[in-house]
XYZ file of C-alpha atoms in Angstrom:
161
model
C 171.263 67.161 57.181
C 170.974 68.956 60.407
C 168.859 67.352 62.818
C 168.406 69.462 66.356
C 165.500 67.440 67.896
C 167.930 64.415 68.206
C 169.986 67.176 70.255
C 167.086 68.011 72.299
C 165.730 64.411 72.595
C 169.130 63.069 74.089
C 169.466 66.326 75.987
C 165.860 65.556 77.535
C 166.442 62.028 78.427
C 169.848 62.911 80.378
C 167.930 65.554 82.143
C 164.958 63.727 83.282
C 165.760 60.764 85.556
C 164.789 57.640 85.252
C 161.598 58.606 83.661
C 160.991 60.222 79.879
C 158.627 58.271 78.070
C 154.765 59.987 78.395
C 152.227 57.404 79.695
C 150.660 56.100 77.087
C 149.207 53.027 79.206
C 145.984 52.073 79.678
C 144.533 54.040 82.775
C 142.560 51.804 85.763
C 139.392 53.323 86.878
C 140.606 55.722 89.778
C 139.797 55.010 93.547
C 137.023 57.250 94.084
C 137.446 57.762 98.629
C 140.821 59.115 99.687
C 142.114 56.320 102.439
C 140.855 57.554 105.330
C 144.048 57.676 107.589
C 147.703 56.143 107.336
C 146.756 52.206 107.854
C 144.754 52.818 105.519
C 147.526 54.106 103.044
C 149.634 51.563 104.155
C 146.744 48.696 102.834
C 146.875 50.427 99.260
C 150.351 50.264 98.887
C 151.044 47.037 99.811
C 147.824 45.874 97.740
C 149.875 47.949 94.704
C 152.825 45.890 95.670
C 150.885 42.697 95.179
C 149.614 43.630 92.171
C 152.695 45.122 90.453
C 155.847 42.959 92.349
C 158.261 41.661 89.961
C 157.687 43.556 86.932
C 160.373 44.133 85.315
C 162.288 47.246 85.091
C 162.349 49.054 82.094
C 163.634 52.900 81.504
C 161.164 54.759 79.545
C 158.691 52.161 80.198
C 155.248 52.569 81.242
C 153.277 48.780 81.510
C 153.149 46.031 83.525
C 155.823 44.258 79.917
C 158.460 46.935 81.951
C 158.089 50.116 83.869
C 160.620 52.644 85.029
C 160.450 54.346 88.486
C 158.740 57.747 88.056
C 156.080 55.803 85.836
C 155.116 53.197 88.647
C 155.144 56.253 91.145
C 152.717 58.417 88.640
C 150.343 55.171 87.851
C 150.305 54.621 91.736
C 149.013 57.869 92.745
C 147.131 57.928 89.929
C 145.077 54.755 89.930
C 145.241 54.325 93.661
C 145.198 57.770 95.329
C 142.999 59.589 91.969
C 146.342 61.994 92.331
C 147.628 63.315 89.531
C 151.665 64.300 89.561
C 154.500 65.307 86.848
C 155.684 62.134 84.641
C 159.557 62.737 85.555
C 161.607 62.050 88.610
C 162.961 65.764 88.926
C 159.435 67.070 87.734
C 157.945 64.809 91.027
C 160.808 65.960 93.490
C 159.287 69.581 92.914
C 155.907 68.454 93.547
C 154.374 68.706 96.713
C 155.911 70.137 99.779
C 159.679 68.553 101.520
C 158.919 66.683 104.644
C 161.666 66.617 107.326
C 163.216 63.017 107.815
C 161.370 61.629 111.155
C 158.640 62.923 110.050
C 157.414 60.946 106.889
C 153.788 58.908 106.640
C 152.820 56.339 103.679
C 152.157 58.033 100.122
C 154.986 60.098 100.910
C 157.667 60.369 97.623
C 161.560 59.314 98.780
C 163.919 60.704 96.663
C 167.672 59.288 95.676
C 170.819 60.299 93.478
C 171.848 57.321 92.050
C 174.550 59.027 89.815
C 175.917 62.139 88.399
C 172.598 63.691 87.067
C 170.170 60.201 87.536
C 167.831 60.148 89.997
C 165.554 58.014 91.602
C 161.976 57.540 93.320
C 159.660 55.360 95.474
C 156.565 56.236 97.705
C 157.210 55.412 101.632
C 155.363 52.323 103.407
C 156.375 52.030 106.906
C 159.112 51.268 109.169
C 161.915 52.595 106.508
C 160.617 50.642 103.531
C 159.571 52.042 100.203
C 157.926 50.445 97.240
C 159.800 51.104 94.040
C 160.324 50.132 90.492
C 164.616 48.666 91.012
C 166.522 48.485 88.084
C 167.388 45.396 89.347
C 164.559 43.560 91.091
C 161.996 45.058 89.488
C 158.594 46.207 91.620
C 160.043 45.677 95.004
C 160.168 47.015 98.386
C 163.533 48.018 99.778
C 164.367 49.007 103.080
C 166.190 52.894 103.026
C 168.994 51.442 105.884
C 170.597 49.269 103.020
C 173.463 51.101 102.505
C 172.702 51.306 98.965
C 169.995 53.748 99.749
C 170.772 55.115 102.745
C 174.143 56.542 101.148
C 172.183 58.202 97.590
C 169.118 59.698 99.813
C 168.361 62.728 98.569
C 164.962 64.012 99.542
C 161.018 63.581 100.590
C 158.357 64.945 99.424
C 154.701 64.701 100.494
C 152.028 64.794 98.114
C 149.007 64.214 99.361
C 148.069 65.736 102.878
């Protein structure tokens, strides 16, 4: 029995980054007033971190019982920003507009290659740091000069402007 859609299922997830699944969670009431300037950006990110830190990686996943990195960034902008983006990590890095290094604010989307056709995201805080779902820590915020990141940057986007 021939079955192509497993062909184009497995094709998909290989394709997609760290992010296949369609969001299926339950969606917070949005934030109805844009942040007014970058502190305020800043305050709704970390308030996300507060919220979110620790939950556990999961690939596919789209909850607060395991989320994977393009969900987290798409239920961010979402919920916190009322911004809609693509549910992928290579749908998101097309999104928006690239943004020079030196030149990045808070909301923006940092970008990594974490292997031969994976990829990675997180939305920029401040001073270097991101907020992120890591496969390993979970919710977290990670600093791009760890040489972990630093050597798999790949690109910035900015979303909202």
């Amino acid at each position: 029995m021939d079955k192509p859609w497993i062909v184009m299922l497995v094709s998909t997830l290989l394709a997609s980054g760290c992010g296949t699944a369609p969001d299926r969670a339950p969606v917070s009431a949005p934030v109805t007033a844009q942040p007014a300037d970058r502190a305020d950006v800043r305050a709704v990110l970390y308030d996300q971190y507060r919220d979110w830190r620790g939950t556990p990686y999961r690939y596919g996943g789209t909850r607060r019982d395991g989320i994977d990195c393009s969900a987290f960034v798409s239920r961010t902008l979402r919920e916190r920003f009322d911004t809609a983006v693509p549910r992928t990590t290579v749908e998101q890095s097309r999104s928006g507009r690239p943004v020079a290094r030196g030149a990045w604010q808070p909301g923006d989307l940092v970008f990594f290659r974490t292997g031969y056709r994976k990829r990675h995201v997180g939305i920029y805080v401040e001073d270097g740091y991101f907020l992120h779902a890591s496969a390993s820590e979970g919710v977290t915020l990670s600093s791009l000069d760890e040489p972990y990141w630093s050597s798999r940057y790949w690109t910035t986007r900015r979303i909202r402007d």
